Short mmCIF file of C-alpha atoms in Angstrom, two decimals:
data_model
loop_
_atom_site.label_atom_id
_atom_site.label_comp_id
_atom_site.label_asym_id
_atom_site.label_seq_id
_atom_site.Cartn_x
_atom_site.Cartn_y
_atom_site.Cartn_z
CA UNK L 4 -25.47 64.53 60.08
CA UNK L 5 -25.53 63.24 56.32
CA UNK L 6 -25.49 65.56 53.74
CA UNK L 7 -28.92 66.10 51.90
CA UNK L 8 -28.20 66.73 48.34
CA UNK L 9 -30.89 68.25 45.83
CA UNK L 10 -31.48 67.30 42.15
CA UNK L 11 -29.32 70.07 40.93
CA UNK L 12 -26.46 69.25 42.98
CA UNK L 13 -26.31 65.56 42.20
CA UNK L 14 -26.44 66.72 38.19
CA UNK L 15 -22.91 68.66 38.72
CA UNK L 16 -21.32 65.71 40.57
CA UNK L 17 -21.32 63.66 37.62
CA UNK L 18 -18.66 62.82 35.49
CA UNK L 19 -18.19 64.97 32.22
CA UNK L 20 -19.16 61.93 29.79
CA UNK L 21 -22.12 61.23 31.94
CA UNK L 22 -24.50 64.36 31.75
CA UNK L 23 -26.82 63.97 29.57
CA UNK L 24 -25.86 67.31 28.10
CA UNK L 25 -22.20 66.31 27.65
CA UNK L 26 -21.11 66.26 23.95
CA UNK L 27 -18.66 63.36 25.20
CA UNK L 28 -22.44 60.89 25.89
CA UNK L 29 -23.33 59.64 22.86
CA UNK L 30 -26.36 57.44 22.68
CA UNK L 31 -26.20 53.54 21.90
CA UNK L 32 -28.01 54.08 18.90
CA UNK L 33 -25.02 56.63 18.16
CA UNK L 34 -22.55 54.50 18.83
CA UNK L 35 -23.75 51.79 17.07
CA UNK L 36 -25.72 52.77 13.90
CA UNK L 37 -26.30 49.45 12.78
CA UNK L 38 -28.12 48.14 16.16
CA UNK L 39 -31.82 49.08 14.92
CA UNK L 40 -31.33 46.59 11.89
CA UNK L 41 -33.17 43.94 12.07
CA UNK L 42 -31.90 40.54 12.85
CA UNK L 43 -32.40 39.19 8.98
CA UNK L 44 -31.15 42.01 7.37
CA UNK L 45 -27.51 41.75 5.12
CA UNK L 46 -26.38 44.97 5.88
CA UNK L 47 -23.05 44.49 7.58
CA UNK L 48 -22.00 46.87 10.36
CA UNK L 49 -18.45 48.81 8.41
CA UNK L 50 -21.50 49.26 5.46
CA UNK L 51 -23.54 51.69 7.47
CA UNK L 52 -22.86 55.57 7.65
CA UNK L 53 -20.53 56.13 10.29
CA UNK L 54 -19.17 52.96 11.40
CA UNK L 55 -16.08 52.56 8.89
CA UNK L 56 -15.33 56.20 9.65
CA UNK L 57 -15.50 55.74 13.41
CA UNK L 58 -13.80 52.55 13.53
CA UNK L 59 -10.89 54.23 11.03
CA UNK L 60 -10.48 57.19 13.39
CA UNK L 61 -9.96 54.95 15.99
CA UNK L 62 -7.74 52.80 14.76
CA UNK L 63 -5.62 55.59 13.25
CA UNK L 64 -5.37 57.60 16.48
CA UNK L 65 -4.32 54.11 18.23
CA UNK L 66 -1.79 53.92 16.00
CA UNK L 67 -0.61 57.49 16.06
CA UNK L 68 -0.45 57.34 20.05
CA UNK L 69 2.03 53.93 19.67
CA UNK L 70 4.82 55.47 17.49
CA UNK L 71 4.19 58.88 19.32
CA UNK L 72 5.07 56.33 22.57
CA UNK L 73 7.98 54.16 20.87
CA UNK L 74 11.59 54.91 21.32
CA UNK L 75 14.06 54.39 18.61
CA UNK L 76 16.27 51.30 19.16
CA UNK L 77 20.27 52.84 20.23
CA UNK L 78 22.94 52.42 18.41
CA UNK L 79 23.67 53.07 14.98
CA UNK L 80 20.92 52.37 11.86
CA UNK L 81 21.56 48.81 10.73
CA UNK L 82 21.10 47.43 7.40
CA UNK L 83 17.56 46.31 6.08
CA UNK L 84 16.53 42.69 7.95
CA UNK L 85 15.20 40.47 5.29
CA UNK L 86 11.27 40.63 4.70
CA UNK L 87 8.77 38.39 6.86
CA UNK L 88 7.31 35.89 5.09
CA UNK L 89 3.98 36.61 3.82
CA UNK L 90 1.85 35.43 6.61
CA UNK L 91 -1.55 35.73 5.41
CA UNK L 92 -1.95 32.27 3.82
CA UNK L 93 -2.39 29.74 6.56
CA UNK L 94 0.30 26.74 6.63
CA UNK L 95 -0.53 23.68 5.70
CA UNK L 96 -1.40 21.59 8.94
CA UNK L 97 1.90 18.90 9.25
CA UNK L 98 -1.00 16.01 9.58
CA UNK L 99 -3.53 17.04 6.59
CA UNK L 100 -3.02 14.15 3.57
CA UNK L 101 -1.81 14.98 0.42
CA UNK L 102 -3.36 15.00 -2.73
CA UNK L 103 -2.68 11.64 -4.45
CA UNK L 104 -0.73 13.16 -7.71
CA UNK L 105 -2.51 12.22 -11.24
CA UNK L 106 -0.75 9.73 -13.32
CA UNK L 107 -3.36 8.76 -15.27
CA UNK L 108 -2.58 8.89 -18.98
CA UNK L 109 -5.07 8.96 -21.96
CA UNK L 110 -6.75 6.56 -23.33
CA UNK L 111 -4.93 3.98 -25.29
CA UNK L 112 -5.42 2.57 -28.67
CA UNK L 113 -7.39 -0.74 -29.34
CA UNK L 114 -5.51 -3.12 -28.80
CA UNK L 115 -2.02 -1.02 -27.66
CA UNK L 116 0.32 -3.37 -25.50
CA UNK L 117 0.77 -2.94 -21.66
CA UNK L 118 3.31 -0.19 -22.40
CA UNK L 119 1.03 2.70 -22.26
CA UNK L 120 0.76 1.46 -18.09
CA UNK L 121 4.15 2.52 -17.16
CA UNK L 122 4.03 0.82 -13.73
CA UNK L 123 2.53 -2.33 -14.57
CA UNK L 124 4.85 -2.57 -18.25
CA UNK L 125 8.07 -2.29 -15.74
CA UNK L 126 6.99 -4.86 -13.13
CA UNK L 127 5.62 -7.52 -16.22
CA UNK L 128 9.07 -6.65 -18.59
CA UNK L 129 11.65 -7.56 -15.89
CA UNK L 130 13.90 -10.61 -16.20
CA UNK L 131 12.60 -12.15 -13.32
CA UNK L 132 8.79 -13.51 -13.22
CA UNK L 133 6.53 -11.44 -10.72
CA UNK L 134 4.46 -12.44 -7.89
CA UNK L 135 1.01 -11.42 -7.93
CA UNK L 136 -1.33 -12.32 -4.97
CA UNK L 137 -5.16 -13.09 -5.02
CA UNK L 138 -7.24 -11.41 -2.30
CA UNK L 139 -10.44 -11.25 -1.32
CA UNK L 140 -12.04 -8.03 -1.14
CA UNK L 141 -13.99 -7.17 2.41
CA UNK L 142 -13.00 -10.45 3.92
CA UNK L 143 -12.08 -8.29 7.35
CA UNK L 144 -12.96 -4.92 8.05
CA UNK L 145 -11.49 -2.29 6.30
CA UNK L 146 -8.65 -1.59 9.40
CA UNK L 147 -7.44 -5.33 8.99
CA UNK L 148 -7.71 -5.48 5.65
CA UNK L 149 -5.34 -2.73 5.26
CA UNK L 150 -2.71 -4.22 7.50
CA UNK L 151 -3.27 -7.08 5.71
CA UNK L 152 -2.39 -5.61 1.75
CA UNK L 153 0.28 -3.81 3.54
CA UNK L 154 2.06 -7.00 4.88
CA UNK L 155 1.65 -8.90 1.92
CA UNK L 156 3.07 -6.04 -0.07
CA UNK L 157 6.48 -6.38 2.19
CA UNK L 158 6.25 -9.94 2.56
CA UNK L 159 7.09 -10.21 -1.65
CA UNK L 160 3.73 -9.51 -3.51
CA UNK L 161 4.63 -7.41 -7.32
CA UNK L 162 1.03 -7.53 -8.07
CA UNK L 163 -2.35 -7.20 -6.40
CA UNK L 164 -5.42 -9.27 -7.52
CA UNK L 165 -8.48 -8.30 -5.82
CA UNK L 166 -11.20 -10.54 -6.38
CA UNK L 167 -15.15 -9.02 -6.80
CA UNK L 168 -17.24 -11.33 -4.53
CA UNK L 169 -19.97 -13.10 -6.69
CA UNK L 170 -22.68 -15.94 -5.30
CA UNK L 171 -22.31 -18.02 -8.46
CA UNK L 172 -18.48 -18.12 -8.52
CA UNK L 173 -18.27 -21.52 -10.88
CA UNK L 174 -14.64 -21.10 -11.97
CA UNK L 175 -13.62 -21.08 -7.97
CA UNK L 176 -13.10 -23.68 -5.84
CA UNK L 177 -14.46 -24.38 -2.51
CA UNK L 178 -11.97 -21.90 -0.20
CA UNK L 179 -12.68 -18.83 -2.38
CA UNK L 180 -16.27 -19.43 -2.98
CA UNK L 181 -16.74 -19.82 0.57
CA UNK L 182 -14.71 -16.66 1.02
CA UNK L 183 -16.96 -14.35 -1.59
CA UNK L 184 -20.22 -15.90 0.78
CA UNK L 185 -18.46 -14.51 3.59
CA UNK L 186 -18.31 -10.96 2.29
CA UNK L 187 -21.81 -11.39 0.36
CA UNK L 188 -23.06 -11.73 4.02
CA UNK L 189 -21.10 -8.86 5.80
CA UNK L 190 -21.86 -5.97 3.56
CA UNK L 191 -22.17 -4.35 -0.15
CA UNK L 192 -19.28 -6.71 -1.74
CA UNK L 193 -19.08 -3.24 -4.77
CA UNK L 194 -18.14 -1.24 -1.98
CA UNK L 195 -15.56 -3.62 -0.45
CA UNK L 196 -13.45 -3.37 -3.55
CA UNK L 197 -13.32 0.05 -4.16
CA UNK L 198 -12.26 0.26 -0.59
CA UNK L 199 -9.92 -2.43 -0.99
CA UNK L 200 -8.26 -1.15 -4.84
CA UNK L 201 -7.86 2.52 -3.53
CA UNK L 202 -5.10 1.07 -0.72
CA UNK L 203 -3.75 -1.63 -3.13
CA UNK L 204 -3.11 0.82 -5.72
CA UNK L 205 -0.73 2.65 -3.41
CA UNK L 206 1.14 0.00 -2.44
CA UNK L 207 1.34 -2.47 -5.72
CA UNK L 208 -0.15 -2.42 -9.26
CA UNK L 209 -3.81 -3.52 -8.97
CA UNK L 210 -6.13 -5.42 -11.05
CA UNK L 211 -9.70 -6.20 -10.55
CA UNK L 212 -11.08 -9.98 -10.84
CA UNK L 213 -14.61 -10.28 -11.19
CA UNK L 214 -17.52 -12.59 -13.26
CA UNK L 215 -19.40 -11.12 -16.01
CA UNK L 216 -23.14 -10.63 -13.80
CA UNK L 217 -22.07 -8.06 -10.99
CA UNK L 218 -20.46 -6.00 -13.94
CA UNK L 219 -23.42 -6.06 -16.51
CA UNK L 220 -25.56 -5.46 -13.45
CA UNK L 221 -24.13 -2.02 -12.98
CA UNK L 222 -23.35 -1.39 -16.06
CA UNK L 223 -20.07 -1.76 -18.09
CA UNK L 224 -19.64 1.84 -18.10
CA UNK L 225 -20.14 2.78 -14.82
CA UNK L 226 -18.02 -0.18 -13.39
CA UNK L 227 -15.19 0.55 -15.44
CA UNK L 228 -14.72 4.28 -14.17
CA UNK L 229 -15.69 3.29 -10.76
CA UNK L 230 -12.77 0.86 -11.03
CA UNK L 231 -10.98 3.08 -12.88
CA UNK L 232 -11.33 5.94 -10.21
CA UNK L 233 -10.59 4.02 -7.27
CA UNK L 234 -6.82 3.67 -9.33
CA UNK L 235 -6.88 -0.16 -10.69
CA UNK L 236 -4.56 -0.28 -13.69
CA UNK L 237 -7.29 -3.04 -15.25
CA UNK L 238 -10.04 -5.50 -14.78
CA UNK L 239 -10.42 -8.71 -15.71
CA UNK L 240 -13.72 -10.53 -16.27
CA UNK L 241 -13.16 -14.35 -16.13
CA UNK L 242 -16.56 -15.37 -17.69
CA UNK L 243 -16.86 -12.43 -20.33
CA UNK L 244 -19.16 -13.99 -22.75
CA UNK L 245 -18.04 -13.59 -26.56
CA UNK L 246 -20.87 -11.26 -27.57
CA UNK L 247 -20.15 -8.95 -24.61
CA UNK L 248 -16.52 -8.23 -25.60
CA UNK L 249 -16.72 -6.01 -27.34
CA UNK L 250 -19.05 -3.82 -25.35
CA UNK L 251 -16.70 -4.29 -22.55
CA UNK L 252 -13.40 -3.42 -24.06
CA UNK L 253 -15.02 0.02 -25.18
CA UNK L 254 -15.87 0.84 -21.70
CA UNK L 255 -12.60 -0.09 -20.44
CA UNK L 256 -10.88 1.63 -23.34
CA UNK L 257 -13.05 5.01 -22.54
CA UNK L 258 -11.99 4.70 -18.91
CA UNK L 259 -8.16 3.58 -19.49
CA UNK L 260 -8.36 0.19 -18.36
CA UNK L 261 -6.58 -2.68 -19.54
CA UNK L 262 -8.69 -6.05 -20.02
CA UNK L 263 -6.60 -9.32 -19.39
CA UNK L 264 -8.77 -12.37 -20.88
CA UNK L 265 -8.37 -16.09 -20.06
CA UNK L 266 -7.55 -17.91 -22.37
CA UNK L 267 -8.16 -21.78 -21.65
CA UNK L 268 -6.10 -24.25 -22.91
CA UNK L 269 -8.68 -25.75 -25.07
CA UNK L 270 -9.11 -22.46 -27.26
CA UNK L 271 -8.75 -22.96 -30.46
CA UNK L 272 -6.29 -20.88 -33.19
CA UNK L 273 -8.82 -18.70 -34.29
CA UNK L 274 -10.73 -17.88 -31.21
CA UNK L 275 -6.87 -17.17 -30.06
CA UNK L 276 -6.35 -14.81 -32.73
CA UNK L 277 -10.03 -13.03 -31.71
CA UNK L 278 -9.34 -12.79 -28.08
CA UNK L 279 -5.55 -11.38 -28.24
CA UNK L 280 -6.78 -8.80 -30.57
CA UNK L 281 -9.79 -7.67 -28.36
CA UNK L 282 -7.23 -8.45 -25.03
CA UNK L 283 -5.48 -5.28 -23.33
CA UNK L 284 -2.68 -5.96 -20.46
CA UNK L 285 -1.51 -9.33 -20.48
CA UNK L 286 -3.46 -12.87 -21.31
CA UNK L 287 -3.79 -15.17 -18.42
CA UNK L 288 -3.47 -19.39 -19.42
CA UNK L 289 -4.62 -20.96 -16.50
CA UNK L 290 -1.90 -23.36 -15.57
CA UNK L 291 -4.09 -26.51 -14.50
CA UNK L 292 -7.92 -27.04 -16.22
CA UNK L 293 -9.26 -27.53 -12.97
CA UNK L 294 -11.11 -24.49 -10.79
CA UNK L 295 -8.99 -22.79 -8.45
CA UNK L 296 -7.47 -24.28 -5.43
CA UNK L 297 -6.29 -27.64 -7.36
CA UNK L 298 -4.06 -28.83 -5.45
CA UNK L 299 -3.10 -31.52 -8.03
CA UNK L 300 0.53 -32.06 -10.51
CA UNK L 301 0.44 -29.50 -12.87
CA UNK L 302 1.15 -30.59 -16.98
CA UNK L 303 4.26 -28.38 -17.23
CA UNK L 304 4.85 -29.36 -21.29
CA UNK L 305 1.53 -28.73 -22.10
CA UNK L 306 1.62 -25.37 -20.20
CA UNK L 307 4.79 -24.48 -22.18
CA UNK L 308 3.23 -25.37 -25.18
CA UNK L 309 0.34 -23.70 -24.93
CA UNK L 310 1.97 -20.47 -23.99
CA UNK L 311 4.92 -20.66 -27.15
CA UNK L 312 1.38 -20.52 -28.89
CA UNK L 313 -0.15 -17.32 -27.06
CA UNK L 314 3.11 -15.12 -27.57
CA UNK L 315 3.11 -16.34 -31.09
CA UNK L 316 0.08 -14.74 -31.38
CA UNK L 317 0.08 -11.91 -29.49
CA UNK L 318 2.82 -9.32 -28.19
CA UNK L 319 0.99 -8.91 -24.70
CA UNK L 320 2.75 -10.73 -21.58
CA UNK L 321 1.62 -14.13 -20.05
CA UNK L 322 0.28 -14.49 -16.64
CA UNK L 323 -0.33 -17.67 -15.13
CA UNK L 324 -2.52 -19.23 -12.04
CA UNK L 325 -4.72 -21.47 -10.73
CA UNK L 326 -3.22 -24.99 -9.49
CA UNK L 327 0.30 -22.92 -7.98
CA UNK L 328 -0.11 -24.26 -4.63
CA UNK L 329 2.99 -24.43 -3.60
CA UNK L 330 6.52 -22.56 -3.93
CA UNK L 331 7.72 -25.52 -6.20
CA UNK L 332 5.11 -25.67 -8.09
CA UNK L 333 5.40 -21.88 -8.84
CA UNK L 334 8.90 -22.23 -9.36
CA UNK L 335 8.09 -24.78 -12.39
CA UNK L 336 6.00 -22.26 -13.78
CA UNK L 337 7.89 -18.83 -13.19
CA UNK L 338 9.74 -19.74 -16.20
CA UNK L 339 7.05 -20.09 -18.43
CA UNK L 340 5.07 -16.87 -18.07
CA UNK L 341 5.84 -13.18 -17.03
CA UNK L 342 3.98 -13.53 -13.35
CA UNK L 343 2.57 -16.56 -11.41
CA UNK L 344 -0.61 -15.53 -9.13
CA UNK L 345 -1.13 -17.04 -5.90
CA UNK L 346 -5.06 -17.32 -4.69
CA UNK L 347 -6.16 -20.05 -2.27
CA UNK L 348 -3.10 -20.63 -0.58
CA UNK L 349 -3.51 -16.81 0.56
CA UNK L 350 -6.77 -16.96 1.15
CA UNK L 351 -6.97 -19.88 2.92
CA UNK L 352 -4.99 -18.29 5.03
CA UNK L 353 -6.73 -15.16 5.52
CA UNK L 354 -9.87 -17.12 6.76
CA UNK L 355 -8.37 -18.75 9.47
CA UNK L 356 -4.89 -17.32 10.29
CA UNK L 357 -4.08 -14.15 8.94
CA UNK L 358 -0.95 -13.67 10.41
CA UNK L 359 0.25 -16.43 8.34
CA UNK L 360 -0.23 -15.00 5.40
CA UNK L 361 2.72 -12.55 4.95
CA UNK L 362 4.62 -15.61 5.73
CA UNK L 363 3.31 -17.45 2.79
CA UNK L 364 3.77 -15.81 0.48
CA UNK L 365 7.37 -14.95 1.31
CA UNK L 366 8.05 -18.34 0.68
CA UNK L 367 6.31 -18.07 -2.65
CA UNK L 368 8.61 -14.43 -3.45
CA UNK L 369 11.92 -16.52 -2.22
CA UNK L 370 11.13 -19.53 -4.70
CA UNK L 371 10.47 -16.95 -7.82
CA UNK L 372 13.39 -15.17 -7.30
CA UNK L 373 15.85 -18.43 -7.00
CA UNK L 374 14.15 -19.56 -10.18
CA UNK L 375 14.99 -16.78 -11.95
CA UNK L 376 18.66 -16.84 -11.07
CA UNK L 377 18.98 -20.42 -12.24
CA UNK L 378 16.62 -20.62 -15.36
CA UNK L 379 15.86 -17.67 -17.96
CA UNK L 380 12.13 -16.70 -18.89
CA UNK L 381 10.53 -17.63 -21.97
CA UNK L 382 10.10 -14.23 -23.68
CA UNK L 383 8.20 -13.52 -26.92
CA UNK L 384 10.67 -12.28 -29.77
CA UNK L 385 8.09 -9.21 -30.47
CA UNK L 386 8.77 -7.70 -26.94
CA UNK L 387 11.69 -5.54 -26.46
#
């Protein structure tokens, strides 16, 4: 027969924490004080009465019950160990990137030589003539265009020219104005370079070629520290009209950017003297009259000429381009000037087969450097 239990009787079978009269029972309200907030209040749980004191006790008494439980290690007491290492900072995670350090200096004076660039001074004051490359900004996708800088880099490059994509790009030639159309079409060309001068910088010293519209259009100011932030050591404006230099070279003086002019042949001895004193990095005699991608003989007197006039009126380096389309003719050249730039060859390239490129302009490094072991560079006797 089953066992008929009354009211009372099932009261005294429960456990001691579960009568109701038990001081052991606490209500939930009890145990947690903070429970009747409402859900919007900023009262945080260890603020309310009772909770920091219960949830010390209990900790404490946790802790008292461990060492009460621990046994002394045998053996005899051994000397202090060394302290842990203060583990309360997080590591650094071994993938996270670093924190590209500053070397920005400030601003130069008007008119202060290259020296105040450290990086670019070294590269344009060695014995040998440097190699700087023309490229396209945004003429592939950001992914290939980084492989791209990168192999040209290796392949011999000193010096990274990244060109501003402009619709009306007169002083261009065919290749590289139907290059900047390409990039006008796929995207926001402004955007492209910044892109494409915060890799370059990394890898090479890195100058920014534009025309005079896209940077009036945004504003001298604001182009020059967007350049300037992205880590280009200077721009240079091929078109800068006469009454917009000096505008120009303020901004780029306020946001520590050298301004290389070209200087055409034609030029006369004062507008020579005006332009080297308003210049900043180097001045850039184009070495053939005609726009870029001439693939034409090159006047190599006249281009020696013209330069013994430039360092005899200005202290800044020489940098030559425009009709170098090949390693021999950059080799006739090399001697002349401080660095020989390389444009449509390279992009030509890049348009149709990229993976020619690096290739390229390998030859051009290999016929630089056995120039300079045969023939010594005209210098200006200001520079030291």
């Amino acid at each position: 027969m089953k066992p008929v239990f009354t009211a009372d009787k099932r009261r005294s079978m429960r456990r001691p924490h579960d009568r109701p009269d038990s001081p052991a029972r606490t209500s939930r309200a009890a145990r947690r004080p903070w429970a009747g907030a409402p859900w919007f209040t900023s009262t945080r749980p260890s603020s309310l009465p009772g909770a920091r004191d219960h949830r010390d006790a209990t900790g404490h008494r946790a802790l008292a019950q461990y060492r009460a439980h621990r046994k002394p290690p045998a053996g005899p007491a051994s000397a202090p160990s060394t302290p842990l290492p203060n583990r309360s900072r997080a590591p650094t995670h071994p993938r996270r990137r670093l924190r590209r350090p500053d070397t920005t200096t400030a601003p130069a004076e008007k008119g202060t030589p290259l020296a105040t660039t450290p990086p670019l001074h070294t590269l344009l004051a060695q014995p040998r003539s440097a190699l700087g490359t023309f490229v396209p900004a945004g003429l592939h996708c950001s992914h290939a265009e980084r492989r791209h800088l990168g192999q040209l880099a290796h392949a011999g490059t000193d010096l990274f020219e990244i060109g501003l994509a402009h619709h009306d790009a007169h002083l261009d030639g065919p290749v590289i104005q139907h290059a900047y159309r390409r990039v006008l079409r796929s995207g926001d060309a402004l955007d492209s370079v910044v892109r494409a001068v915060a890799y370059a910088a990394h890898l090479r010293p890195t100058v920014v070629m534009t025309y005079w519209e896209p940077v009036q259009r945004h504003g001298p100011e604001s182009a020059a520290r967007l350049f300037a932030d992205a880590g280009a050591s200077g721009v240079m404006i091929v078109d800068l009209p006469d009454h917009h230099a000096e505008c120009w070279q303020a901004a780029a003086h306020h946001a520590n950017l050298r301004t290389p002019r070209l200087v055409p042949r034609r030029t006369t001895d004062d507008d020579l003297a005006t332009v080297a004193t308003n210049a900043s990095g180097w001045l850039y005699p184009p070495a053939s009259a005609q726009p870029t991608g001439y693939r034409g003989p090159l006047d190599i007197p006249a281009l020696a000429a013209f330069t013994r006039r430039l360092r005899a009126a200005s202290p800044l380096p020489v940098v030559s381009g425009v009709g170098t389309s090949t390693p021999a003719l950059a080799a006739h050249v090399a001697p002349l000037v401080d660095a020989v730039v390389i444009g449509t060859p390279v992009v030509r390239a890049l348009v149709s087969t990229p993976e020619q490129a690096p290739q390229l302009v390998a030859a051009f490094a290999r016929a630089l450097a056995s120039t300079a072991a045969t023939e010594p560079r005209a210098r200006s006797p200001t520079r030291h």
